[in-house]
Short mmCIF file of C-alpha atoms in Angstrom, two decimals:
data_model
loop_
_atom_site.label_atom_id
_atom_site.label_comp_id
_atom_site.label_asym_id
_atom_site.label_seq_id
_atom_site.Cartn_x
_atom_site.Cartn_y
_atom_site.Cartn_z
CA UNK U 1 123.71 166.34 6.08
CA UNK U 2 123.16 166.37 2.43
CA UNK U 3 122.09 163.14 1.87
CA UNK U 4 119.62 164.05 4.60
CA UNK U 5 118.21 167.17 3.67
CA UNK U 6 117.67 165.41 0.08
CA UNK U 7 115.54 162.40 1.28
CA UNK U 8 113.60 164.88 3.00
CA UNK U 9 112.84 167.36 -0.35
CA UNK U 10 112.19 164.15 -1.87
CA UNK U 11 110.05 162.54 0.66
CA UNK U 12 108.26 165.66 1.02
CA UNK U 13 108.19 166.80 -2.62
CA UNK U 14 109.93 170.21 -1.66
CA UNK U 15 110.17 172.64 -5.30
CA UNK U 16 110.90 175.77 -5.54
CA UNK U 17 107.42 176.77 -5.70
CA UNK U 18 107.27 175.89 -2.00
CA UNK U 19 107.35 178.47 0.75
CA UNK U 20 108.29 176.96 4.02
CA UNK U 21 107.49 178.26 8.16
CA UNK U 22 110.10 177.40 10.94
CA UNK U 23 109.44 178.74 14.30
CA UNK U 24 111.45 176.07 15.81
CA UNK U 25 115.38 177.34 17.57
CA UNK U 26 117.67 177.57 14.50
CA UNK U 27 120.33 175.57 17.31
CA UNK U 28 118.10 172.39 16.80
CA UNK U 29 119.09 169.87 14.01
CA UNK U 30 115.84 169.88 12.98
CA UNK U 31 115.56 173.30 12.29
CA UNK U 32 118.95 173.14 10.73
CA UNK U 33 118.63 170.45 7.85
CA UNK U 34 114.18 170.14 7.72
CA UNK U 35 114.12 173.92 7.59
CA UNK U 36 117.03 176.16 6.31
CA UNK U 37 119.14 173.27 4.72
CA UNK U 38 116.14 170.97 2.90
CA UNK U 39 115.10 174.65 1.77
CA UNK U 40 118.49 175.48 0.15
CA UNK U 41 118.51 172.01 -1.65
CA UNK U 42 115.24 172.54 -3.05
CA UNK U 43 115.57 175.90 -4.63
CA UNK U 44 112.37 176.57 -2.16
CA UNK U 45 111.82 179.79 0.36
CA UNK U 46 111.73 179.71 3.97
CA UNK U 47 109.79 182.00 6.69
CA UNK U 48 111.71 182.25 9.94
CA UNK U 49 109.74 183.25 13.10
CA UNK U 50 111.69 184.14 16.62
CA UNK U 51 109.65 181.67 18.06
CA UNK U 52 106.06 180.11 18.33
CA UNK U 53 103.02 182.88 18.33
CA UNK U 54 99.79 181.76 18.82
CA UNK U 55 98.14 184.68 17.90
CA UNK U 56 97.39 186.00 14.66
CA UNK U 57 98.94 182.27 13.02
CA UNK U 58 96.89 181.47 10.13
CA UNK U 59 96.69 185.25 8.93
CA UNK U 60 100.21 185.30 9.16
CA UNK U 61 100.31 181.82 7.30
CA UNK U 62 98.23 183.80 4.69
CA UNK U 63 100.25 186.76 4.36
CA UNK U 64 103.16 184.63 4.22
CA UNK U 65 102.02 182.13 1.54
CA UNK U 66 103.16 179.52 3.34
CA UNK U 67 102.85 176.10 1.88
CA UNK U 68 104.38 173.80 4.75
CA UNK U 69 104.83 174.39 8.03
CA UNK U 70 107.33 172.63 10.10
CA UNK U 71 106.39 172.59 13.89
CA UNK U 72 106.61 170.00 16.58
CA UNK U 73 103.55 168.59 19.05
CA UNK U 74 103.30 171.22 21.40
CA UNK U 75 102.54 174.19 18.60
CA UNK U 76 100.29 171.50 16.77
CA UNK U 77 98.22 171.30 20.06
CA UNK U 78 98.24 175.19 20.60
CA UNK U 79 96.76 175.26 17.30
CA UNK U 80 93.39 173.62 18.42
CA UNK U 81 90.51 174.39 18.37
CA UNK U 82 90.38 177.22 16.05
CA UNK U 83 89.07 180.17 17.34
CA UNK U 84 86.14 182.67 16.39
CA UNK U 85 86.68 183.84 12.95
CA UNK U 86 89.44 181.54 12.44
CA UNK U 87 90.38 179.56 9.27
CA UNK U 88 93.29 177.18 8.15
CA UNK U 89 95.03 178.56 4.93
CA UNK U 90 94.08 176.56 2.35
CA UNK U 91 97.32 176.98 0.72
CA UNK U 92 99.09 174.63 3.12
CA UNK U 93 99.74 171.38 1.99
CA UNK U 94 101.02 169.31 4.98
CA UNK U 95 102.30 170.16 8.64
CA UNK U 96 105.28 167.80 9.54
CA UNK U 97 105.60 166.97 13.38
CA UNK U 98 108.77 165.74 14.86
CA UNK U 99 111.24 166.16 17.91
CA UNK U 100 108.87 164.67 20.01
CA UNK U 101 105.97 162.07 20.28
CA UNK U 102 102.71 163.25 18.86
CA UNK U 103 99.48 162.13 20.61
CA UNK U 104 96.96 160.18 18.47
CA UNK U 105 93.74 162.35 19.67
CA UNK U 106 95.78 165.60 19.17
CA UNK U 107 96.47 164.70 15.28
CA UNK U 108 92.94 163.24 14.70
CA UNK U 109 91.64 166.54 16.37
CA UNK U 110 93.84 168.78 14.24
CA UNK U 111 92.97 167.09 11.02
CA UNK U 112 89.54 167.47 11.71
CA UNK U 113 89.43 171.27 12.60
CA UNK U 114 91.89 172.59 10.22
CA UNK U 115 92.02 169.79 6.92
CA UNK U 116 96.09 169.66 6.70
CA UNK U 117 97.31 166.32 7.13
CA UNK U 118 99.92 166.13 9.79
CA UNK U 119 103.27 163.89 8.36
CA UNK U 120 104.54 162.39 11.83
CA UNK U 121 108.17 161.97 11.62
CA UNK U 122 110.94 160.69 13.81
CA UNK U 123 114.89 161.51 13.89
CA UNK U 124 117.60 162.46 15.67
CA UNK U 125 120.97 164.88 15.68
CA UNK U 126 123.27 161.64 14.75
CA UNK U 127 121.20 160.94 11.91
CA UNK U 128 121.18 164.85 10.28
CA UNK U 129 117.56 164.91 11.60
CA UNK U 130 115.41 162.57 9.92
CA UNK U 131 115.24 158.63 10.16
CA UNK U 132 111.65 157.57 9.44
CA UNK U 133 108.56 159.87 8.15
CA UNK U 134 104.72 158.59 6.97
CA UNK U 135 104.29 159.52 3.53
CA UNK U 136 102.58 162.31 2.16
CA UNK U 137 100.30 160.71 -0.64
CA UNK U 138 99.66 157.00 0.82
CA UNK U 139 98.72 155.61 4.17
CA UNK U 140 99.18 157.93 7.22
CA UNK U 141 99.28 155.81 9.91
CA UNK U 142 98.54 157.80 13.48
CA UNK U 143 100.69 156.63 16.07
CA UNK U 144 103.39 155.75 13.97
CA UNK U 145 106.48 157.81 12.59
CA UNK U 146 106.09 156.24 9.43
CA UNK U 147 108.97 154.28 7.56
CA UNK U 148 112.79 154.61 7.06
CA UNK U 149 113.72 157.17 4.29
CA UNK U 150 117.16 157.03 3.55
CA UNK U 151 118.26 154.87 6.27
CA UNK U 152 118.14 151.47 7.05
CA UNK U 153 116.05 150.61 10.61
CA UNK U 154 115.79 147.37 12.36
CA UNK U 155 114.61 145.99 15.73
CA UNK U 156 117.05 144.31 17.83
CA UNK U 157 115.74 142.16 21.03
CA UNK U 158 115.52 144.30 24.25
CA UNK U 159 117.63 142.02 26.25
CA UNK U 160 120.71 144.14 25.02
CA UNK U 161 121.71 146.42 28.01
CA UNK U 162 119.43 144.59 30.78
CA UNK U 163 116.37 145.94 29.20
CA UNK U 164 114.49 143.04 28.67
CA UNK U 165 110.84 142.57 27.68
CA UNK U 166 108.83 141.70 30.91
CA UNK U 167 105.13 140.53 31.43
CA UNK U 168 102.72 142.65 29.92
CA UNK U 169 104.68 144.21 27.88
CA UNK U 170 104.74 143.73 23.89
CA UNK U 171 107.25 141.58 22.69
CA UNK U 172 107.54 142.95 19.60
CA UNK U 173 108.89 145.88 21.30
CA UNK U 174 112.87 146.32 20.71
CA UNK U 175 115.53 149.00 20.65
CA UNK U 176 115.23 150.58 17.43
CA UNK U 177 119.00 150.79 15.33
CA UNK U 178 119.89 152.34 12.45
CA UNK U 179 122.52 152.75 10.14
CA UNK U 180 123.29 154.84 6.41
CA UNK U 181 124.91 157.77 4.80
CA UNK U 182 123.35 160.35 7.12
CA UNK U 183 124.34 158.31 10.31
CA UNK U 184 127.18 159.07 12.32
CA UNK U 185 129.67 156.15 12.64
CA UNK U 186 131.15 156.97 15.78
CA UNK U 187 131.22 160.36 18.38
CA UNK U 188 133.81 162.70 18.31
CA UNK U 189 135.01 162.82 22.10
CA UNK U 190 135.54 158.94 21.24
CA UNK U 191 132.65 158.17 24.05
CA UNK U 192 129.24 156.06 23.61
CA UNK U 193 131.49 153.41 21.15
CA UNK U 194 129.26 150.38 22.97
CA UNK U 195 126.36 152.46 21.03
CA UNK U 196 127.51 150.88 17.85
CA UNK U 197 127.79 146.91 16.96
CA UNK U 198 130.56 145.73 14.27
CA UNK U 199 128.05 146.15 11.25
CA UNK U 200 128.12 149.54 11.69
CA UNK U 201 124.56 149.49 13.24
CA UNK U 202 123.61 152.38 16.07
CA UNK U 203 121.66 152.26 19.19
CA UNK U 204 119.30 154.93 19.28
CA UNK U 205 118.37 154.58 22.65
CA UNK U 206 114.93 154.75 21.62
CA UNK U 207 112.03 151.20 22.13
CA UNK U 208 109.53 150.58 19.28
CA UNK U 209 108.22 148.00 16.90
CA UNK U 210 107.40 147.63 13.29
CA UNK U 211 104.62 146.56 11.85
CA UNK U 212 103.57 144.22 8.60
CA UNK U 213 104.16 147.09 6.57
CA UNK U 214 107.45 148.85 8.05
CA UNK U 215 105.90 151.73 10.06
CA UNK U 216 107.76 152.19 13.06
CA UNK U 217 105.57 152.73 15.91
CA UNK U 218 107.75 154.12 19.20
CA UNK U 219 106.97 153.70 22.72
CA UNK U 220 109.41 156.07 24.54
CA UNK U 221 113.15 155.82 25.69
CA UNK U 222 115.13 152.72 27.29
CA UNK U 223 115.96 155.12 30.18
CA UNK U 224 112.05 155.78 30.79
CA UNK U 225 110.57 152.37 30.88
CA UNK U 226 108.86 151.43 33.81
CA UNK U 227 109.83 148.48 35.75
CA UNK U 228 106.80 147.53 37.93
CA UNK U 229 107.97 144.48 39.62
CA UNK U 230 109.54 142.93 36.59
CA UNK U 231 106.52 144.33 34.46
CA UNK U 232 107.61 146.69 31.78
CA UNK U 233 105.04 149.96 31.07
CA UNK U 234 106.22 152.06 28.85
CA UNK U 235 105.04 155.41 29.00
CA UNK U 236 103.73 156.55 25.74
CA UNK U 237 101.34 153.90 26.00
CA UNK U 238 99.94 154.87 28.91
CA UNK U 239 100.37 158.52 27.68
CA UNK U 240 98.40 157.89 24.56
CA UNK U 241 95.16 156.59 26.61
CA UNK U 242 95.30 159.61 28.81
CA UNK U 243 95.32 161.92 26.23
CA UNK U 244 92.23 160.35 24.57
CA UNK U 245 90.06 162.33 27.23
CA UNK U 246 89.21 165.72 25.47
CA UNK U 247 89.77 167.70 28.67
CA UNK U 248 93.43 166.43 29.36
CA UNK U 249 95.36 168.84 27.37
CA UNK U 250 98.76 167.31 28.04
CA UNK U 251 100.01 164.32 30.09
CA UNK U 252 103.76 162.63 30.99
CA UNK U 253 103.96 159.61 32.86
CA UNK U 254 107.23 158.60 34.97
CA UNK U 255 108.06 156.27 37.41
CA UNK U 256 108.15 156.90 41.34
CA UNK U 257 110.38 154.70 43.53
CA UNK U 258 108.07 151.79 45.46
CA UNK U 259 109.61 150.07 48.58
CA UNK U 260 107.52 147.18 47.43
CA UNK U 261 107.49 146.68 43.46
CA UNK U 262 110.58 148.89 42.84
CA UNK U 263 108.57 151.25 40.83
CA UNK U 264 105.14 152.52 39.82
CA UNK U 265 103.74 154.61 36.80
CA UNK U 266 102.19 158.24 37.90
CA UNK U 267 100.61 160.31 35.59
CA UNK U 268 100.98 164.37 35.60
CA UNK U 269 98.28 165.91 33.62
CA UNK U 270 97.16 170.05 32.43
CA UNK U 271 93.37 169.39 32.65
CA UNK U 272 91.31 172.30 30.40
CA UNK U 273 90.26 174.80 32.73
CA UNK U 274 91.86 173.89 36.03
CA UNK U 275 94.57 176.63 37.20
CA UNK U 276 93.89 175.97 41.00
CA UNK U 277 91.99 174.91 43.76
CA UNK U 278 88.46 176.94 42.64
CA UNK U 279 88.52 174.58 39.89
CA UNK U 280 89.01 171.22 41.46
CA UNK U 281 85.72 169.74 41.32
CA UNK U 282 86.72 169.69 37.12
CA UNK U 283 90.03 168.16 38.07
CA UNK U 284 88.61 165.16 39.94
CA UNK U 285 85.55 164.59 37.59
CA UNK U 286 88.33 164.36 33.99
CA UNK U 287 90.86 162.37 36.40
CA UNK U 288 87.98 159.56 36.88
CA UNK U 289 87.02 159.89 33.28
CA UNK U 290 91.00 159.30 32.93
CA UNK U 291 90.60 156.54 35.67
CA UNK U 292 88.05 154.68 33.39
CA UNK U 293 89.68 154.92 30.33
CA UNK U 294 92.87 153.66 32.15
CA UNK U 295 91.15 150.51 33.59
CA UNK U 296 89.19 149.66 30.52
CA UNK U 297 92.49 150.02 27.58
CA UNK U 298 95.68 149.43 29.98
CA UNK U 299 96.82 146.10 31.58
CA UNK U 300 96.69 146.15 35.34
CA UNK U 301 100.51 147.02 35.65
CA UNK U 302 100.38 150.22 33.41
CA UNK U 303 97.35 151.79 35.83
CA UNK U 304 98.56 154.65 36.96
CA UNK U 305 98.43 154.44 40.97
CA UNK U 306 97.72 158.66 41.30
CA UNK U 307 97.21 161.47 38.81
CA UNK U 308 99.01 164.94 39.50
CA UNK U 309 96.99 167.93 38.31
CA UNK U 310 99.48 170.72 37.52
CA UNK U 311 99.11 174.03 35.90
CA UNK U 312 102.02 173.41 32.99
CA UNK U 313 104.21 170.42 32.10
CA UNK U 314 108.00 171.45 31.81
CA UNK U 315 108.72 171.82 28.15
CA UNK U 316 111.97 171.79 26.46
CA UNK U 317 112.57 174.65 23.73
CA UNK U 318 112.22 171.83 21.05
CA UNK U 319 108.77 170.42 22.15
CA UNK U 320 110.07 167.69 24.39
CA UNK U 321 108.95 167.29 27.86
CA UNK U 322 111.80 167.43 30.51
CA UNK U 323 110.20 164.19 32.58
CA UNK U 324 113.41 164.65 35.42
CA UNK U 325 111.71 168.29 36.06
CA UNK U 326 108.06 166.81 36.51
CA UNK U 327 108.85 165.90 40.63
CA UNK U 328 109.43 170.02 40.68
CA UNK U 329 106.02 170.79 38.71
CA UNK U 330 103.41 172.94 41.03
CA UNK U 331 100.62 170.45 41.96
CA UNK U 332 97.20 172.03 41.57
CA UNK U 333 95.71 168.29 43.37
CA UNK U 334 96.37 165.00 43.39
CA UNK U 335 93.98 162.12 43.10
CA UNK U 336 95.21 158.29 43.96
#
């Protein structure tokens, strides 16, 4: 945890000087090493909050002389726009996102309004929280988690486990393993031991690919790819075109049992301004905007074949969406 919560002060040129701002659940690893622990390393201060408020942020950023805020996608997109008489605190040097997948249009649109940059990260509870982050002076890559910082990360081939690459799918894309001081070697309880290969190398569980210059760039969890008749979509993917449409303010896409092809990708999607069936001539007209977007950036397989417009997406207390809840989720209207 140590090692950890150093390669993030260093990654993240922590000081004393700096005044940190967790709202995230102090039982979260991230919260635990990012926030209190990287803090107590650094010699640095840290604002606690009970929990996420909207209102009243940036004043409170203000009165707090907060210089970093540590927060995860679904407070980054609460965030936007800014409202009337709104303004960023310039004091803030960098927001870093984590726990879950960030959307490209979300960080672009963030940037934009507010002129933080947003340090994309990726980790996990067996590696003391972080694995990978972008840098914070250097290229920001959006999309990607940036590179390993105190670990070691490699690709292996997806065939391991049965998950292997199918047609229209990116063959760069592997299982993404890792290994270092701040990685667990094995589990307590004894369990998961076919996790870990003889070099000491663990299975995240997690599909991704690297690119020229080491970023890691993920596309979701083994468990959640889509097999469409032997065609693998994986969900962020299809996630990340859906979300380019301004009016889609979140998205998940899972797979639904087909008597046919085995399974098919549906999207569920919290359009702006739809809460029920008044509003449904705005749901249709951003689900064919969606549609379009969908036919002209996806291969045929990764379509989706209907769009659920719901009021709320099931969200974990850490960010994450809870995609085995989505079936449950209140359908404002559905359009095949």
């Amino acid at each position: 945890l140590l090692h950890t919560a150093r390669s993030i002060v260093a990654h993240h040129r922590l000081s004393a000087q700096d005044r940190g701002f967790c709202p995230l659940p102090l039982f979260h690893i991230n919260a635990q090493v990012v926030g209190l622990l990287s803090t107590f390393v650094a010699g640095a201060t840290l604002v606690v909050d009970d929990r996420f408020h909207r209102a009243g942020f940036w004043t409170l950023m203000e009165e707090h002389q907060v210089s970093w805020i540590n927060a995860v996608p679904a407070i980054i997109a609460r965030l936007i726009p800014l409202g009337v008489g709104e303004q960023a605190s310039s004091r803030i040097r960098f927001v870093r996102s984590a726990s879950a997948p960030l959307p490209v249009a979300t960080l672009r649109w963030f940037e934009r309004d507010t002129g933080i940059p947003v340090i994309e990260t990726y980790g996990m509870t067996e590696a003391g929280s972080q694995i990978t982050a972008n840098p914070l002076e250097g290229p920001r890559k959006p999309g990607s988690v940036g590179r390993a910082v105190g670990a070691s990360l490699r690709i292996a081939p997806c065939g391991k486990g049965g998950s292997e690459t199918g047609v229209g799918a990116d063959p760069e894309i592997g299982r993404v393993e890792i290994r270092g001081p701040g990685i667990i070697t094995a589990y307590a309880d004894g369990r998961h031991g076919d996790r870990f290969d003889d070099a000491g190398w663990l299975d995240t569980g997690d599909l991704g690919r690297l690119d020229d210059d080491g970023y890691l760039y993920l596309r979701g969890r083994v468990d959640d790819v889509i097999n469409r008749g032997g065609e693998k979509v994986y969900p962020r993917t299809v996630e990340d075109v859906v979300l380019e449409e301004p009016d889609v303010l979140a998205a998940a896409v899972i797979g639904r049992d087909d008597e046919t092809l085995g399974q098919v990708p549906v999207a569920y999607l919290v359009v702006k301004s739809v809460h029920g069936p008044p509003e449904l001539d705005l749901a249709a007209a951003a689900v064919e905007r969606v549609r379009r977007r969908c036919e002209t950036s996806l291969y045929r397989a990764a379509r989706p074949i209907a769009f659920h417009v719901v009021d709320a997406l099931p969200w974990g207390g850490i960010g994450k969406v809870r995609r085995h809840e989505l079936a449950e989720c209140i359908v404002i209207c559905t359009v095949p």
